[in-house]
Structures are given as C-alpha cells and as structure tokens.
C-alpha cells in the first residue's frame, strides 16, 4: 500500500502563509525593500514621492480664502475713470465695487482709533499744500464706520492722489492704514472721486462725482 500524497496538504497550508506574508509587507515601511528583493529604479524613486506631495499640499491647507468682490467695471490696474457718459450698467458696477471695497471682512484688522486721530490732521495739512484749487473747510474726515478716509479738495484728484498724500505728505503708508483697520482712502474734487484700496495698492477706481 502506497503512502498518501502530501501535495494537497501543502496547498492547503500555502494560502494562510501567503496571506501572513502580505500582511507583514503591508505593515512595513513602503520605502524599505523586501529582504532579498532586487532594488529597481521604481523602488528607489518611490521613497521621495511622499514628502514632496505632502510639502506641496501644506500651503493649500493654510491658504487664506480669497475675498469675493463684485464685477469690476475695468480690470485691476486700470483706474478708469468711469465717465458720466458711460453706460448705466458700468456706472452701477462702479458703485457696487466701491461699496465692496470699504466693506469689512472678518479677517480685516479692527479700527485703531489712535492712528485715525493722528493721521486725519496730517492729511488735512497735506491736502492744503497739494491742492490745485480751493480746499474746502475740514477737508478730511473718517466715514463708513471709520473704515474710509475721505479727502475733499478743490482740484487735482487723480488715481495717485490718495496714496501720494498718505505716503509722501503724511508720513504713513497704505499698509499702515490697512493695519489700522482703514480699508479705503479716497480723494474727491469738483469732478472726480478716486477710491484707493489699502488691501491692494493696485486697486484704484475713479468715477465722475461732481461735488455740489
């Protein structure tokens, strides 16, 4: 009588052993090669892939949400001006956009009253020396909940006037104004009003606004 073959029993044992081996490999560091396995180019290049992916994802996780703004009548970098003869749709876009410029967001700084009290008289002196017309009485005031500084002048309001007055003549800057919670500095003469954002120095919009 011949002994029973042992092959079926070996096959019955093999799957659990194979499963155990796969489980051990799954728990190991994927960058470590299996003992005895040849090191290939794909194995060598797999290790640095994970750090580079996580490093690229980090800025996205901490990136601040973009500020939503209504449509702008002209692209950023162009101040206009929006003429009185412009289509009504464009004039309405200008109004809505300038209102949004001065609307505070949760991430904006709180108003620094000390800075505001110091900068208003400095700007009043500055506009009187820079004005090309007759400066109105009390030419500088804070409006919109102290989020906007309005500078009235007789003549000479352009897209560069607000930043020039605050930086070159009042000894401050748009950045300092923003850090103090001021979102817009504007100039207004007998023809034009120009709104200078402190969030973005390139964001200036001018439109016709005859002062009565």
PDB file of C-alpha atoms in Angstrom:
ATOM      1  CA  UNK A   1       0.000   0.000   0.000  1.00  0.00           C
ATOM      2  CA  UNK A   2       1.437   3.335  -1.063  1.00  0.00           C
ATOM      3  CA  UNK A   3       1.560   6.366   1.370  1.00  0.00           C
ATOM      4  CA  UNK A   4      -0.938   9.184   0.717  1.00  0.00           C
ATOM      5  CA  UNK A   5       0.494  12.087  -1.288  1.00  0.00           C
ATOM      6  CA  UNK A   6       1.271  15.198   0.703  1.00  0.00           C
ATOM      7  CA  UNK A   7       0.793  17.792  -2.077  1.00  0.00           C
ATOM      8  CA  UNK A   8      -2.862  18.674  -1.277  1.00  0.00           C
ATOM      9  CA  UNK A   9      -1.965  19.358   2.324  1.00  0.00           C
ATOM     10  CA  UNK A  10       0.863  21.653   1.268  1.00  0.00           C
ATOM     11  CA  UNK A  11      -1.528  23.574  -0.935  1.00  0.00           C
ATOM     12  CA  UNK A  12      -3.980  23.930   1.925  1.00  0.00           C
ATOM     13  CA  UNK A  13      -1.283  25.465   4.128  1.00  0.00           C
ATOM     14  CA  UNK A  14       0.103  27.812   1.499  1.00  0.00           C
ATOM     15  CA  UNK A  15      -2.704  30.402   1.388  1.00  0.00           C
ATOM     16  CA  UNK A  16      -2.518  31.315   5.114  1.00  0.00           C
ATOM     17  CA  UNK A  17       1.249  31.603   4.859  1.00  0.00           C
ATOM     18  CA  UNK A  18       0.961  33.791   1.776  1.00  0.00           C
ATOM     19  CA  UNK A  19      -1.660  35.977   3.467  1.00  0.00           C
ATOM     20  CA  UNK A  20       0.570  36.360   6.533  1.00  0.00           C
ATOM     21  CA  UNK A  21       3.492  37.370   4.329  1.00  0.00           C
ATOM     22  CA  UNK A  22       1.388  40.001   2.509  1.00  0.00           C
ATOM     23  CA  UNK A  23       0.142  41.405   5.836  1.00  0.00           C
ATOM     24  CA  UNK A  24       3.713  41.776   7.099  1.00  0.00           C
ATOM     25  CA  UNK A  25       4.722  43.560   3.889  1.00  0.00           C
ATOM     26  CA  UNK A  26       1.727  45.896   4.158  1.00  0.00           C
ATOM     27  CA  UNK A  27       2.726  46.928   7.684  1.00  0.00           C
ATOM     28  CA  UNK A  28       6.343  47.583   6.754  1.00  0.00           C
ATOM     29  CA  UNK A  29       7.609  50.968   5.662  1.00  0.00           C
ATOM     30  CA  UNK A  30       6.840  51.114   1.894  1.00  0.00           C
ATOM     31  CA  UNK A  31      10.206  52.719   1.313  1.00  0.00           C
ATOM     32  CA  UNK A  32      12.087  49.721   2.736  1.00  0.00           C
ATOM     33  CA  UNK A  33      12.717  46.998   0.110  1.00  0.00           C
ATOM     34  CA  UNK A  34      11.687  43.436   0.815  1.00  0.00           C
ATOM     35  CA  UNK A  35      14.714  41.462   2.091  1.00  0.00           C
ATOM     36  CA  UNK A  36      16.332  39.661  -0.766  1.00  0.00           C
ATOM     37  CA  UNK A  37      14.356  41.591  -3.424  1.00  0.00           C
ATOM     38  CA  UNK A  38      16.397  43.454  -6.061  1.00  0.00           C
ATOM     39  CA  UNK A  39      16.383  47.259  -5.855  1.00  0.00           C
ATOM     40  CA  UNK A  40      14.889  48.636  -9.051  1.00  0.00           C
ATOM     41  CA  UNK A  41      14.616  52.188 -10.308  1.00  0.00           C
ATOM     42  CA  UNK A  42      10.908  52.262  -9.431  1.00  0.00           C
ATOM     43  CA  UNK A  43      11.698  51.168  -5.830  1.00  0.00           C
ATOM     44  CA  UNK A  44      14.376  53.830  -5.460  1.00  0.00           C
ATOM     45  CA  UNK A  45      12.204  56.625  -6.832  1.00  0.00           C
ATOM     46  CA  UNK A  46       9.175  55.743  -4.692  1.00  0.00           C
ATOM     47  CA  UNK A  47      10.716  56.943  -1.407  1.00  0.00           C
ATOM     48  CA  UNK A  48      10.950  60.724  -2.007  1.00  0.00           C
ATOM     49  CA  UNK A  49       7.483  60.903  -3.600  1.00  0.00           C
ATOM     50  CA  UNK A  50       5.546  61.087  -0.317  1.00  0.00           C
ATOM     51  CA  UNK A  51       7.436  64.053   1.235  1.00  0.00           C
ATOM     52  CA  UNK A  52       7.173  66.110  -1.938  1.00  0.00           C
ATOM     53  CA  UNK A  53       3.413  65.514  -2.131  1.00  0.00           C
ATOM     54  CA  UNK A  54       2.815  66.480   1.481  1.00  0.00           C
ATOM     55  CA  UNK A  55       5.015  69.569   1.155  1.00  0.00           C
ATOM     56  CA  UNK A  56       3.035  70.746  -1.852  1.00  0.00           C
ATOM     57  CA  UNK A  57      -0.237  70.246  -0.028  1.00  0.00           C
ATOM     58  CA  UNK A  58       0.779  72.266   3.038  1.00  0.00           C
ATOM     59  CA  UNK A  59       0.329  75.786   1.532  1.00  0.00           C
ATOM     60  CA  UNK A  60      -3.150  74.830   0.287  1.00  0.00           C
ATOM     61  CA  UNK A  61      -4.207  73.840   3.784  1.00  0.00           C
ATOM     62  CA  UNK A  62      -3.117  77.177   5.256  1.00  0.00           C
ATOM     63  CA  UNK A  63      -4.049  79.411   2.316  1.00  0.00           C
ATOM     64  CA  UNK A  64      -6.431  82.236   3.273  1.00  0.00           C
ATOM     65  CA  UNK A  65      -9.778  82.236   1.456  1.00  0.00           C
ATOM     66  CA  UNK A  66      -9.969  84.639  -1.444  1.00  0.00           C
ATOM     67  CA  UNK A  67     -12.048  87.769  -0.937  1.00  0.00           C
ATOM     68  CA  UNK A  68     -15.194  87.803  -3.041  1.00  0.00           C
ATOM     69  CA  UNK A  69     -15.753  91.058  -4.919  1.00  0.00           C
ATOM     70  CA  UNK A  70     -18.481  92.107  -7.354  1.00  0.00           C
ATOM     71  CA  UNK A  71     -17.579  92.601 -11.025  1.00  0.00           C
ATOM     72  CA  UNK A  72     -15.225  95.497 -11.680  1.00  0.00           C
ATOM     73  CA  UNK A  73     -16.099  97.932 -14.489  1.00  0.00           C
ATOM     74  CA  UNK A  74     -12.456  97.970 -15.627  1.00  0.00           C
ATOM     75  CA  UNK A  75      -9.665  95.451 -14.951  1.00  0.00           C
ATOM     76  CA  UNK A  76      -7.397  95.716 -11.903  1.00  0.00           C
ATOM     77  CA  UNK A  77      -4.527  98.010 -12.787  1.00  0.00           C
ATOM     78  CA  UNK A  78      -6.817 100.442 -14.590  1.00  0.00           C
ATOM     79  CA  UNK A  79      -8.455 103.186 -12.539  1.00  0.00           C
ATOM     80  CA  UNK A  80     -10.878 104.266 -15.247  1.00  0.00           C
ATOM     81  CA  UNK A  81     -12.108 106.872 -14.743  1.00  0.00           C
ATOM     82  CA  UNK A  82     -15.726 105.905 -15.316  1.00  0.00           C
ATOM     83  CA  UNK A  83     -17.049 108.800 -17.371  1.00  0.00           C
ATOM     84  CA  UNK A  84     -20.503 110.420 -16.936  1.00  0.00           C
ATOM     85  CA  UNK A  85     -21.307 109.158 -20.443  1.00  0.00           C
ATOM     86  CA  UNK A  86     -20.510 105.529 -19.538  1.00  0.00           C
ATOM     87  CA  UNK A  87     -23.359 103.003 -19.898  1.00  0.00           C
ATOM     88  CA  UNK A  88     -25.615 102.801 -16.829  1.00  0.00           C
ATOM     89  CA  UNK A  89     -24.521  99.188 -16.259  1.00  0.00           C
ATOM     90  CA  UNK A  90     -20.872 100.265 -15.975  1.00  0.00           C
ATOM     91  CA  UNK A  91     -21.731 103.110 -13.621  1.00  0.00           C
ATOM     92  CA  UNK A  92     -23.716 100.729 -11.416  1.00  0.00           C
ATOM     93  CA  UNK A  93     -20.786  98.302 -11.381  1.00  0.00           C
ATOM     94  CA  UNK A  94     -18.528 101.136 -10.193  1.00  0.00           C
ATOM     95  CA  UNK A  95     -20.903 101.992  -7.346  1.00  0.00           C
ATOM     96  CA  UNK A  96     -21.228  98.380  -6.227  1.00  0.00           C
ATOM     97  CA  UNK A  97     -17.490  97.797  -6.448  1.00  0.00           C
ATOM     98  CA  UNK A  98     -16.520 100.882  -4.417  1.00  0.00           C
ATOM     99  CA  UNK A  99     -19.047  99.900  -1.737  1.00  0.00           C
ATOM    100  CA  UNK A 100     -17.497  96.433  -1.556  1.00  0.00           C
ATOM    101  CA  UNK A 101     -14.010  97.950  -1.243  1.00  0.00           C
ATOM    102  CA  UNK A 102     -14.954  99.577   2.047  1.00  0.00           C
ATOM    103  CA  UNK A 103     -16.969  96.655   3.431  1.00  0.00           C
ATOM    104  CA  UNK A 104     -15.008  94.992   6.262  1.00  0.00           C
ATOM    105  CA  UNK A 105     -14.362  91.251   6.262  1.00  0.00           C
ATOM    106  CA  UNK A 106     -13.823  89.001   9.314  1.00  0.00           C
ATOM    107  CA  UNK A 107     -10.090  88.857   8.548  1.00  0.00           C
ATOM    108  CA  UNK A 108      -9.649  92.650   8.414  1.00  0.00           C
ATOM    109  CA  UNK A 109      -7.994  94.400  11.393  1.00  0.00           C
ATOM    110  CA  UNK A 110     -10.082  96.359  13.863  1.00  0.00           C
ATOM    111  CA  UNK A 111     -10.002 100.153  13.642  1.00  0.00           C
ATOM    112  CA  UNK A 112      -7.111 101.737  15.523  1.00  0.00           C
ATOM    113  CA  UNK A 113      -8.640 104.987  16.782  1.00  0.00           C
ATOM    114  CA  UNK A 114      -5.270 106.373  17.870  1.00  0.00           C
ATOM    115  CA  UNK A 115      -3.884 106.016  14.330  1.00  0.00           C
ATOM    116  CA  UNK A 116      -7.012 107.571  12.872  1.00  0.00           C
ATOM    117  CA  UNK A 117      -6.875 110.556  15.228  1.00  0.00           C
ATOM    118  CA  UNK A 118      -3.221 111.127  14.302  1.00  0.00           C
ATOM    119  CA  UNK A 119      -3.493 110.712  10.511  1.00  0.00           C
ATOM    120  CA  UNK A 120      -6.561 112.905   9.875  1.00  0.00           C
ATOM    121  CA  UNK A 121      -4.902 116.234  10.841  1.00  0.00           C
ATOM    122  CA  UNK A 122      -1.743 115.271   8.940  1.00  0.00           C
ATOM    123  CA  UNK A 123      -3.768 114.627   5.806  1.00  0.00           C
ATOM    124  CA  UNK A 124      -5.602 117.920   6.270  1.00  0.00           C
ATOM    125  CA  UNK A 125      -2.270 119.773   6.170  1.00  0.00           C
ATOM    126  CA  UNK A 126      -1.113 117.632   3.243  1.00  0.00           C
ATOM    127  CA  UNK A 127      -4.144 118.302   1.056  1.00  0.00           C
ATOM    128  CA  UNK A 128      -3.956 122.056   1.612  1.00  0.00           C
ATOM    129  CA  UNK A 129      -0.395 122.088   0.304  1.00  0.00           C
ATOM    130  CA  UNK A 130      -1.124 119.762  -2.634  1.00  0.00           C
ATOM    131  CA  UNK A 131      -4.487 121.163  -3.720  1.00  0.00           C
ATOM    132  CA  UNK A 132      -4.547 122.894  -7.100  1.00  0.00           C
ATOM    133  CA  UNK A 133      -7.826 124.592  -6.286  1.00  0.00           C
ATOM    134  CA  UNK A 134      -9.634 125.975  -3.261  1.00  0.00           C
ATOM    135  CA  UNK A 135      -9.592 123.465  -0.424  1.00  0.00           C
ATOM    136  CA  UNK A 136     -12.959 123.086   1.328  1.00  0.00           C
ATOM    137  CA  UNK A 137     -13.191 123.582   5.103  1.00  0.00           C
ATOM    138  CA  UNK A 138     -12.477 120.464   7.149  1.00  0.00           C
ATOM    139  CA  UNK A 139     -11.219 118.580   4.112  1.00  0.00           C
ATOM    140  CA  UNK A 140     -10.517 115.209   5.769  1.00  0.00           C
ATOM    141  CA  UNK A 141     -12.999 113.011   7.578  1.00  0.00           C
ATOM    142  CA  UNK A 142     -13.460 109.377   8.530  1.00  0.00           C
ATOM    143  CA  UNK A 143     -16.631 107.711   7.233  1.00  0.00           C
ATOM    144  CA  UNK A 144     -18.185 104.259   6.822  1.00  0.00           C
ATOM    145  CA  UNK A 145     -17.625 103.336  10.443  1.00  0.00           C
ATOM    146  CA  UNK A 146     -14.059 104.746  10.344  1.00  0.00           C
ATOM    147  CA  UNK A 147     -13.199 102.296   7.557  1.00  0.00           C
ATOM    148  CA  UNK A 148     -12.741 105.044   4.945  1.00  0.00           C
ATOM    149  CA  UNK A 149     -10.823 108.318   4.932  1.00  0.00           C
ATOM    150  CA  UNK A 150     -12.334 110.868   2.538  1.00  0.00           C
ATOM    151  CA  UNK A 151     -10.178 113.775   1.389  1.00  0.00           C
ATOM    152  CA  UNK A 152     -12.023 116.711  -0.184  1.00  0.00           C
ATOM    153  CA  UNK A 153     -10.069 119.082  -2.407  1.00  0.00           C
ATOM    154  CA  UNK A 154     -10.707 121.851  -4.899  1.00  0.00           C
ATOM    155  CA  UNK A 155      -8.897 120.406  -7.891  1.00  0.00           C
ATOM    156  CA  UNK A 156      -6.352 117.721  -8.694  1.00  0.00           C
ATOM    157  CA  UNK A 157      -7.868 114.421  -7.561  1.00  0.00           C
ATOM    158  CA  UNK A 158      -6.286 111.624  -9.617  1.00  0.00           C
ATOM    159  CA  UNK A 159      -5.726 107.893  -9.144  1.00  0.00           C
ATOM    160  CA  UNK A 160      -2.371 108.608  -7.472  1.00  0.00           C
ATOM    161  CA  UNK A 161      -3.514 111.370  -5.122  1.00  0.00           C
ATOM    162  CA  UNK A 162      -4.679 109.251  -2.138  1.00  0.00           C
ATOM    163  CA  UNK A 163      -1.511 107.160  -1.932  1.00  0.00           C
ATOM    164  CA  UNK A 164       0.734 110.189  -2.516  1.00  0.00           C
ATOM    165  CA  UNK A 165      -0.959 112.199   0.224  1.00  0.00           C
ATOM    166  CA  UNK A 166      -0.790 109.453   2.826  1.00  0.00           C
ATOM    167  CA  UNK A 167       2.727 108.238   1.971  1.00  0.00           C
ATOM    168  CA  UNK A 168       4.675 111.280   0.768  1.00  0.00           C
ATOM    169  CA  UNK A 169       2.989 114.084   2.689  1.00  0.00           C
ATOM    170  CA  UNK A 170       1.524 112.491   5.822  1.00  0.00           C
ATOM    171  CA  UNK A 171       4.430 110.177   6.662  1.00  0.00           C
ATOM    172  CA  UNK A 172       2.430 106.965   6.639  1.00  0.00           C
ATOM    173  CA  UNK A 173       1.610 104.239   4.095  1.00  0.00           C
ATOM    174  CA  UNK A 174      -1.281 102.248   2.707  1.00  0.00           C
ATOM    175  CA  UNK A 175      -0.030  99.234   4.659  1.00  0.00           C
ATOM    176  CA  UNK A 176      -0.075 101.126   7.944  1.00  0.00           C
ATOM    177  CA  UNK A 177      -3.555 102.403   7.162  1.00  0.00           C
ATOM    178  CA  UNK A 178      -4.775  98.864   6.492  1.00  0.00           C
ATOM    179  CA  UNK A 179      -3.167  97.554   9.692  1.00  0.00           C
ATOM    180  CA  UNK A 180      -5.111 100.293  11.497  1.00  0.00           C
ATOM    181  CA  UNK A 181      -8.366  98.991  10.036  1.00  0.00           C
ATOM    182  CA  UNK A 182      -8.775 101.630   7.312  1.00  0.00           C
ATOM    183  CA  UNK A 183      -9.815  99.958   4.065  1.00  0.00           C
ATOM    184  CA  UNK A 184     -10.091 102.870   1.604  1.00  0.00           C
ATOM    185  CA  UNK A 185      -8.514 106.310   1.231  1.00  0.00           C
ATOM    186  CA  UNK A 186     -10.297 108.491  -1.310  1.00  0.00           C
ATOM    187  CA  UNK A 187      -9.898 111.931  -2.839  1.00  0.00           C
ATOM    188  CA  UNK A 188     -12.805 113.990  -4.153  1.00  0.00           C
ATOM    189  CA  UNK A 189     -12.678 117.232  -6.100  1.00  0.00           C
ATOM    190  CA  UNK A 190     -15.260 119.141  -8.164  1.00  0.00           C
ATOM    191  CA  UNK A 191     -15.176 116.490 -10.916  1.00  0.00           C
ATOM    192  CA  UNK A 192     -13.847 113.137  -9.749  1.00  0.00           C
ATOM    193  CA  UNK A 193     -13.691 110.760  -6.834  1.00  0.00           C
ATOM    194  CA  UNK A 194     -10.897 108.172  -6.664  1.00  0.00           C
ATOM    195  CA  UNK A 195     -11.042 105.226  -4.258  1.00  0.00           C
ATOM    196  CA  UNK A 196      -7.712 103.711  -3.216  1.00  0.00           C
ATOM    197  CA  UNK A 197      -7.845 100.293  -1.578  1.00  0.00           C
ATOM    198  CA  UNK A 198      -5.398  99.727   1.273  1.00  0.00           C
ATOM    199  CA  UNK A 199      -5.711  95.945   0.874  1.00  0.00           C
ATOM    200  CA  UNK A 200      -4.297  96.083  -2.654  1.00  0.00           C
ATOM    201  CA  UNK A 201      -2.296  99.143  -3.802  1.00  0.00           C
ATOM    202  CA  UNK A 202      -3.081  98.308  -7.444  1.00  0.00           C
ATOM    203  CA  UNK A 203      -6.828  98.504  -6.783  1.00  0.00           C
ATOM    204  CA  UNK A 204      -7.848 102.103  -7.533  1.00  0.00           C
ATOM    205  CA  UNK A 205     -11.122 103.135  -9.142  1.00  0.00           C
ATOM    206  CA  UNK A 206     -12.133 106.642 -10.182  1.00  0.00           C
ATOM    207  CA  UNK A 207     -15.539 107.850 -11.372  1.00  0.00           C
ATOM    208  CA  UNK A 208     -17.310 111.081 -12.093  1.00  0.00           C
ATOM    209  CA  UNK A 209     -18.718 112.578  -8.879  1.00  0.00           C
ATOM    210  CA  UNK A 210     -19.248 116.349  -9.124  1.00  0.00           C
ATOM    211  CA  UNK A 211     -19.327 117.811  -5.644  1.00  0.00           C
ATOM    212  CA  UNK A 212     -22.191 120.233  -5.065  1.00  0.00           C
TER     213      UNK A 212
END
